[in-house]
Short mmCIF file of C-alpha atoms in Angstrom, two decimals:
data_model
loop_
_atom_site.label_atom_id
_atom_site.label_comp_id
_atom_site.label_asym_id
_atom_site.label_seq_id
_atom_site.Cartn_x
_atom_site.Cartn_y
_atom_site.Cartn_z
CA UNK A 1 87.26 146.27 140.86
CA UNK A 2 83.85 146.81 138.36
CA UNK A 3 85.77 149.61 136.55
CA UNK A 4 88.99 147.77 136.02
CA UNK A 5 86.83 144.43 134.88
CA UNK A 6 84.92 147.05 132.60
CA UNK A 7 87.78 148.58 131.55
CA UNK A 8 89.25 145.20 130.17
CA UNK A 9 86.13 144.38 128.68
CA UNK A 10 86.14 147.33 126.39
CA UNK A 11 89.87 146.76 125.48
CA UNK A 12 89.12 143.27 124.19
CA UNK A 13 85.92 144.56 122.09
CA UNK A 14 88.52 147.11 120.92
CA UNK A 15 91.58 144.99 120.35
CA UNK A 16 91.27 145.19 116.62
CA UNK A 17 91.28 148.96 116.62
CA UNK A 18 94.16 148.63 119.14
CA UNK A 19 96.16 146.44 116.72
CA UNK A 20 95.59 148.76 113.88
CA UNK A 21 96.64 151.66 115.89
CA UNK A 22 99.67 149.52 116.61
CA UNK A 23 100.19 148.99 112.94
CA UNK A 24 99.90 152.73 112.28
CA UNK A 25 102.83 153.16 115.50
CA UNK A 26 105.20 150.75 113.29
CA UNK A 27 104.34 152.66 110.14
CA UNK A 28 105.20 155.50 111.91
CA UNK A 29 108.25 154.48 113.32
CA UNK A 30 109.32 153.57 109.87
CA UNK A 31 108.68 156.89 108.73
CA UNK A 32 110.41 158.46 111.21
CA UNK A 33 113.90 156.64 110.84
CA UNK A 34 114.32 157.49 107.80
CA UNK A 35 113.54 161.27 108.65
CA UNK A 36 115.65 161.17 111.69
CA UNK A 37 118.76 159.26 108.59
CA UNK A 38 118.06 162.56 107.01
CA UNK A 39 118.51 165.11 109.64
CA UNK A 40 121.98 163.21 111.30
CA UNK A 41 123.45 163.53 107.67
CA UNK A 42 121.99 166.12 105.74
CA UNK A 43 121.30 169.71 106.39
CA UNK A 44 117.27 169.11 106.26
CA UNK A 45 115.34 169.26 109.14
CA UNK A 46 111.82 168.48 110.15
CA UNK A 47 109.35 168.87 108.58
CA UNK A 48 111.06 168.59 105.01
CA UNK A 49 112.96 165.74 106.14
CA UNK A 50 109.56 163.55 107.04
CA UNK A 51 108.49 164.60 103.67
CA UNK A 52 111.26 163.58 101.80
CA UNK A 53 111.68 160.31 103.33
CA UNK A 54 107.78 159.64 102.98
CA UNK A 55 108.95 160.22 98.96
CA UNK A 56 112.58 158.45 99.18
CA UNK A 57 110.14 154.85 100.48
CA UNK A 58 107.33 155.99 97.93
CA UNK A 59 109.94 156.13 94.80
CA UNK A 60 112.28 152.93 95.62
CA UNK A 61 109.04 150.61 96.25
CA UNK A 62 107.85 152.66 93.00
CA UNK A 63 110.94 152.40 91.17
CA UNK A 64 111.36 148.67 92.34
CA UNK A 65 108.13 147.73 90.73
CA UNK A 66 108.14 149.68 87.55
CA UNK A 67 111.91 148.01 86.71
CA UNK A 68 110.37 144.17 87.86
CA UNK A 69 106.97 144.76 88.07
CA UNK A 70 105.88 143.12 84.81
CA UNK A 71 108.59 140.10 85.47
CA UNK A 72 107.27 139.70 89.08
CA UNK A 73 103.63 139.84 87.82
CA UNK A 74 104.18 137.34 84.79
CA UNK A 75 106.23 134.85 87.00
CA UNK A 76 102.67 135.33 89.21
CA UNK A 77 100.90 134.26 86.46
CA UNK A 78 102.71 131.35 85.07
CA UNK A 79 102.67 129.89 89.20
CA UNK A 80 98.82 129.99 88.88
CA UNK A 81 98.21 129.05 85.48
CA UNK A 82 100.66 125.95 86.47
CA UNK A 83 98.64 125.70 89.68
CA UNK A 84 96.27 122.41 88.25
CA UNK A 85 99.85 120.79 87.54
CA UNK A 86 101.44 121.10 90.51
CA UNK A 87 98.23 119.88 92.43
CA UNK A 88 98.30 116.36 89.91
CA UNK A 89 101.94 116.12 91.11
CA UNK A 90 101.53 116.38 94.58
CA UNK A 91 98.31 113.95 94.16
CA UNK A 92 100.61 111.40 92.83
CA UNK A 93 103.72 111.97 95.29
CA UNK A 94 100.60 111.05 97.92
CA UNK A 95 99.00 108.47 96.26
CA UNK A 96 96.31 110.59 95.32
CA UNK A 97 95.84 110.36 91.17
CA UNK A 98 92.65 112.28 91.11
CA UNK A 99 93.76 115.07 93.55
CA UNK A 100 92.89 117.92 91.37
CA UNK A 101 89.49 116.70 90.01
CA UNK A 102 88.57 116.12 93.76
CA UNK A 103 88.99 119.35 94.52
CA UNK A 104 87.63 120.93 91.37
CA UNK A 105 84.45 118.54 91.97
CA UNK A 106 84.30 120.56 95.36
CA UNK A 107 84.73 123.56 93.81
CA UNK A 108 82.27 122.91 91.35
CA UNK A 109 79.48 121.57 94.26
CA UNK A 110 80.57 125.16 96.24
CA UNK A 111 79.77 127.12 93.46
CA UNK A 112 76.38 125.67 92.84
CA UNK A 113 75.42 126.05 96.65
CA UNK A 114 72.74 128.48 96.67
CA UNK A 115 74.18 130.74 99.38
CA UNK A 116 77.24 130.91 97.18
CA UNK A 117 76.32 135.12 96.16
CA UNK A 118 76.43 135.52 99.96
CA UNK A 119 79.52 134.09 100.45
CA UNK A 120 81.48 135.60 97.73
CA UNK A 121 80.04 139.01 98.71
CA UNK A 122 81.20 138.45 102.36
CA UNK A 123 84.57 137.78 101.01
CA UNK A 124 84.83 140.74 99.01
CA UNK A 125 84.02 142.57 102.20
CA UNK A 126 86.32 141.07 103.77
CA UNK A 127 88.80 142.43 101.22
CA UNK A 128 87.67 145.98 100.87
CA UNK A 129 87.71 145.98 104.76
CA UNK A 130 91.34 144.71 104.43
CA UNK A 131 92.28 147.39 102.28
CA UNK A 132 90.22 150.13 103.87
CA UNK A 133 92.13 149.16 107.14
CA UNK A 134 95.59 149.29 105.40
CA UNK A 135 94.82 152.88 103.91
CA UNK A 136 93.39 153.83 107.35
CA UNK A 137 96.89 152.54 109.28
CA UNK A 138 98.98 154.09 106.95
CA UNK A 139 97.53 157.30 106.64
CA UNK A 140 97.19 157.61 110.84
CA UNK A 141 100.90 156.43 110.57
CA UNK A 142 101.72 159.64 108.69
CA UNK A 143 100.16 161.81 111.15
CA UNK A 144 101.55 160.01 114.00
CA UNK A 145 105.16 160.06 112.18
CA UNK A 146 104.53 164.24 111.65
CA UNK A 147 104.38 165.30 115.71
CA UNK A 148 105.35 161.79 117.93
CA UNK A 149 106.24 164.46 120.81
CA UNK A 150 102.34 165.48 121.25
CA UNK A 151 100.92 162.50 120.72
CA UNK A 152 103.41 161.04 123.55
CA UNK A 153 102.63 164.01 125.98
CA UNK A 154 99.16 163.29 125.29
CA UNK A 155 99.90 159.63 126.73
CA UNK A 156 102.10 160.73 129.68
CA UNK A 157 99.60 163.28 130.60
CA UNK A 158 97.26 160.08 131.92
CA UNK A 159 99.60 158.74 133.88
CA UNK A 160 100.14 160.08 137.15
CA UNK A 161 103.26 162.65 137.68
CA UNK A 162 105.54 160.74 139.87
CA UNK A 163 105.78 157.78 137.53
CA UNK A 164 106.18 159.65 133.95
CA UNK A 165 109.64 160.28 133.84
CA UNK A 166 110.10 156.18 134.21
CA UNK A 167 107.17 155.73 131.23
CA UNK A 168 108.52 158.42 129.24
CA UNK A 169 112.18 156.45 129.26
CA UNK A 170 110.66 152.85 128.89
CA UNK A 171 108.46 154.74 125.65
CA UNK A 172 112.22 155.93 124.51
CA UNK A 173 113.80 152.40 124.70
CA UNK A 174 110.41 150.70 123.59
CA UNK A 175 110.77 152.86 120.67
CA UNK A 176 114.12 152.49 119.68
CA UNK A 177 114.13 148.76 120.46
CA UNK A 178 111.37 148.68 117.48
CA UNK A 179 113.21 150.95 114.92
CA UNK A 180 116.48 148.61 115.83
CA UNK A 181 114.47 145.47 114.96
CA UNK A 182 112.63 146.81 112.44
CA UNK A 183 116.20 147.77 110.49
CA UNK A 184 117.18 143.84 111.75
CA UNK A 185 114.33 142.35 109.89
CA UNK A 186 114.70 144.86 106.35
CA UNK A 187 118.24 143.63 106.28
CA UNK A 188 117.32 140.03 106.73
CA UNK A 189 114.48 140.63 104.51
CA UNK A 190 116.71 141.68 101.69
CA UNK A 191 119.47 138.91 102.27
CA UNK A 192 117.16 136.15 101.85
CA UNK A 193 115.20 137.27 99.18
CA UNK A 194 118.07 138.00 97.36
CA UNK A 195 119.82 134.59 98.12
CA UNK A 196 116.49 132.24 97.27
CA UNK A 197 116.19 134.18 94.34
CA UNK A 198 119.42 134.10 93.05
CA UNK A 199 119.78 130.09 94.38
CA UNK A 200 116.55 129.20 92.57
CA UNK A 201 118.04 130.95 89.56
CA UNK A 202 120.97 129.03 89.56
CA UNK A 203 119.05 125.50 90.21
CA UNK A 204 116.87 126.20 87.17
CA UNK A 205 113.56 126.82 88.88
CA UNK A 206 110.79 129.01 87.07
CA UNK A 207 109.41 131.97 88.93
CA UNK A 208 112.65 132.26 90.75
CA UNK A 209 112.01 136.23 91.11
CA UNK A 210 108.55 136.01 92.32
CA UNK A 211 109.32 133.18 94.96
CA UNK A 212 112.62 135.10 95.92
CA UNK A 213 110.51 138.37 96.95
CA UNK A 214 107.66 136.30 98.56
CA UNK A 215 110.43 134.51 100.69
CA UNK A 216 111.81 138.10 101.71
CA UNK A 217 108.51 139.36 102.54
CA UNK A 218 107.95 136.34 104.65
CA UNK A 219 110.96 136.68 106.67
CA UNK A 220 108.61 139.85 108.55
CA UNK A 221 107.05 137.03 110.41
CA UNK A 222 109.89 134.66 111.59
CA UNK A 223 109.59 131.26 111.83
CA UNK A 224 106.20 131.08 110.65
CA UNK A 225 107.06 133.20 107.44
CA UNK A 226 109.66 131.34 106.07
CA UNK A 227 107.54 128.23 106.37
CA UNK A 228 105.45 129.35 104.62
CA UNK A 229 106.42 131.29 101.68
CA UNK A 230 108.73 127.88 101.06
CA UNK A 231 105.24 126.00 99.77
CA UNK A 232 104.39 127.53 96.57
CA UNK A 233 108.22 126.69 95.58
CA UNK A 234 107.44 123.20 96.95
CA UNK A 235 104.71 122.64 95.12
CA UNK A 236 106.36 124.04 92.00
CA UNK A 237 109.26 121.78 92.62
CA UNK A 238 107.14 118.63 91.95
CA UNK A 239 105.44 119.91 88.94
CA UNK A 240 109.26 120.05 87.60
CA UNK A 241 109.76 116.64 88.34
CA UNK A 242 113.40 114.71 88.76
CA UNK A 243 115.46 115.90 91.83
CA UNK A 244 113.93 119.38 91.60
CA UNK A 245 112.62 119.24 94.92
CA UNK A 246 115.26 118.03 96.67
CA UNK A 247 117.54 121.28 95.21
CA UNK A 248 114.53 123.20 96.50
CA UNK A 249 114.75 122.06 100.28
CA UNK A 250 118.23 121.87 100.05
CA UNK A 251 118.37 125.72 99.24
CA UNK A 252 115.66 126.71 101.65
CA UNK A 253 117.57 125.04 104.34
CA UNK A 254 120.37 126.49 103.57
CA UNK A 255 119.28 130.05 103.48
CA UNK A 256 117.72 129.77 106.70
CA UNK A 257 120.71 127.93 108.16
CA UNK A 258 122.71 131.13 106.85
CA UNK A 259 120.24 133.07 108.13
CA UNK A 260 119.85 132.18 111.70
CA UNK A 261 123.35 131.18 112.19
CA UNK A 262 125.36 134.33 110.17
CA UNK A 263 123.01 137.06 109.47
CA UNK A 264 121.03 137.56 112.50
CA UNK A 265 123.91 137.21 115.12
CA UNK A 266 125.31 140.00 112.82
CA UNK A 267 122.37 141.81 112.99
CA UNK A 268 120.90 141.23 116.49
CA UNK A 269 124.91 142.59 117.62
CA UNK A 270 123.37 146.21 116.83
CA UNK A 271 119.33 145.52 117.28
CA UNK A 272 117.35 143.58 119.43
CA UNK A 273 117.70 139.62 119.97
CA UNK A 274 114.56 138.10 121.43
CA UNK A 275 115.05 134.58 122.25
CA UNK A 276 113.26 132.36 119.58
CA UNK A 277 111.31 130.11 122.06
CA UNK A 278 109.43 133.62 123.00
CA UNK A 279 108.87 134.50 119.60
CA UNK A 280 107.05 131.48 118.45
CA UNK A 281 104.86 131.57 121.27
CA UNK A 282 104.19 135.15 121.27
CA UNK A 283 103.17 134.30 117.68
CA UNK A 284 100.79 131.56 118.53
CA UNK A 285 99.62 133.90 121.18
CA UNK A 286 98.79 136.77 118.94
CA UNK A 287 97.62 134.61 116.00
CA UNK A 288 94.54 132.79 118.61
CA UNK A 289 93.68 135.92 120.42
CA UNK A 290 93.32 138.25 117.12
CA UNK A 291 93.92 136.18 114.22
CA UNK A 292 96.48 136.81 111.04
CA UNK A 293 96.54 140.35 112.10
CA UNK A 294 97.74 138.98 115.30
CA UNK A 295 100.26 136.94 113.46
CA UNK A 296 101.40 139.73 111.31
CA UNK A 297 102.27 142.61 114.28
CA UNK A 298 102.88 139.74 116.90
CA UNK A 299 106.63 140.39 116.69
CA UNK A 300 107.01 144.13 116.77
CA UNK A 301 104.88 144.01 119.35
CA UNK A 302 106.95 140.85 121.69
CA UNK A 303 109.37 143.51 120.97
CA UNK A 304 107.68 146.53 122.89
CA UNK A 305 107.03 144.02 125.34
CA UNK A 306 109.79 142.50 126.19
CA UNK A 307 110.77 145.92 126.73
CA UNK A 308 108.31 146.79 129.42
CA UNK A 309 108.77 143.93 131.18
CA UNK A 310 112.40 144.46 131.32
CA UNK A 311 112.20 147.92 132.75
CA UNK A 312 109.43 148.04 134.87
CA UNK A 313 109.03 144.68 135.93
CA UNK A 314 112.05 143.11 136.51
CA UNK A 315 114.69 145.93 136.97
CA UNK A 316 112.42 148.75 138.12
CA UNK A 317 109.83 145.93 140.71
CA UNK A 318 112.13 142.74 141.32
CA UNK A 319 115.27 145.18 140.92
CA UNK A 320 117.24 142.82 138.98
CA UNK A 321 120.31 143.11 136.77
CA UNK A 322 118.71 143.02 133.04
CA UNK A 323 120.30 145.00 130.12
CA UNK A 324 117.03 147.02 129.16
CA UNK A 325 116.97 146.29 124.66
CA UNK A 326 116.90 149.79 123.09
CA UNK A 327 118.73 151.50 125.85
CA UNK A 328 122.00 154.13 125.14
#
């Protein structure tokens, strides 16, 4: 009983690491679709076809930034530059007139705090951490991508003999259950970002490219994403003035309404449908225990859950009739 209460002690002090090796698994798992895309329908094999996928996602997100990078980045720009206008607006939609001095005044008194060199500092090391972590999880993603096999003998090697041909099949479906929801979310990804953009185009909105790729990005985290990524266009909205803002939620609403009601049934048909309830809470789960890096992973990894549970809890334990998500 002291070892196992031990033994969960040094998990939690390690749950960061844990997460980031879980980032790196999703990475990987990334990685290795579109190797595996290259070796069903091409004559390259491993490792030449790891390779040249690692190059294919290098040159679109490349290529994809070099053709709308500077429009993306100056649409960026005019949203912040606008930011002081958009505050007054919302200020008077409240009742608020002096919105934006009160918070400049509290900028002002933060600055002139005299632990304010402190607390900058500790927020740029909060940032190189941040980005030291995303190098670190992307590189250990490659590696893991390069040989999954020994790094999943490795596992099954700790676990005793008679149960590893059950773990090595739930790791199959776990991991196919990811890539399948992981292809779900790209395509929803792409389908709303496309649609905001191209709907906030049509409306007349400024920054309609920049807002269009921070709603797809968003959609990674559903329900909480899409949330969200519609504020800054919110805000914006009122600057704008008129019936702006009601176009604005209109057009949110109805992308999501698409969304949830066309797209994913579409989707989920060929990848993994969790039920929504157990998605938001495994978000607010994730997000107390471990914070935005909770938030950001809590999905993919509801996904590998829901999984395990489903195999080895309540068809393998309570032998019940479940259909197992990732299976053949």
């Amino acid at each position: 009983m002291g070892a196992v209460i031990v033994g969960a002690l040094l998990l939690w002090q390690l749950s960061n690491v844990l997460l980031l090796f879980f980032g790196a698994i999703v990475v990987a798992v990334i990685l290795r679709s579109g190797a595996k895309a290259l070796e069903d329908n091409t004559p390259v094999k491993a490792p030449w076809s790891l390779i040249l996928s690692i190059l294919a996602i290098a040159a679109l997100m490349g290529g994809f930034f070099f053709l709308l990078g500077t429009q993306i980045a100056s649409e960026a720009s005019s949203l912040v530059q606008r930011l002081p206008e958009m505050i007054a607006s919302l200020g008077e939609r409240i009742g608020v007139d002096d919105l934006y001095e009160r918070l400049t005044e509290r900028a002002t008194q933060f600055a002139g705090r005299g632990d304010v060199a402190s607390e900058v500092a500790g927020y740029t090391s909060v940032l190189v951490g941040a980005l030291t972590n995303f190098v670190l999880v992307l590189v250990a993603g490659i590696y893991l991508a390069a040989r999954p096999r020994q790094y999943r003998r490795g596992i099954l090697k700790l676990v005793p003999p008679r149960l590893r041909d059950n773990t090595s099949d739930t790791f199959e479906n776990a991991g196919r259950a990811l890539r399948l929801w992981l292809l779900g979310q790209l395509v929803s990804m792409a389908i709303v970002g496309a649609l905001i953009t191209l709907g906030l185009y049509l409306i007349g909105m400024p920054s309609a490219l920049a807002l269009g790729l921070l709603a797809g990005l968003s959609e990674f985290v559903p329900i909480v994403g899409p949330i969200l990524s519609a504020v800054p266009a919110l805000l914006l909205a009122l600057s704008e003035g008129g019936n702006m803002i009601f176009w604005v939620i209109g057009l949110y609403v109805a992308v999501q309404q698409i969304e949830s009601n066309v797209v994913m049934p579409l989707v989920q048909r060929e990848t993994v449908d969790l039920p929504p309830v157990l998605t938001l809470f495994a978000l607010l789960a994730f997000g107390v225990l471990f914070g935005p890096l909770g938030v950001l992973l809590g999905t993919p990894l509801t996904v590998i859950l829901y999984v395990v549970v489903n195999q080895l809890y309540l068809r393998d334990t309570l032998q019940e009739d479940v259909d197992i998500p990732g299976s053949k």
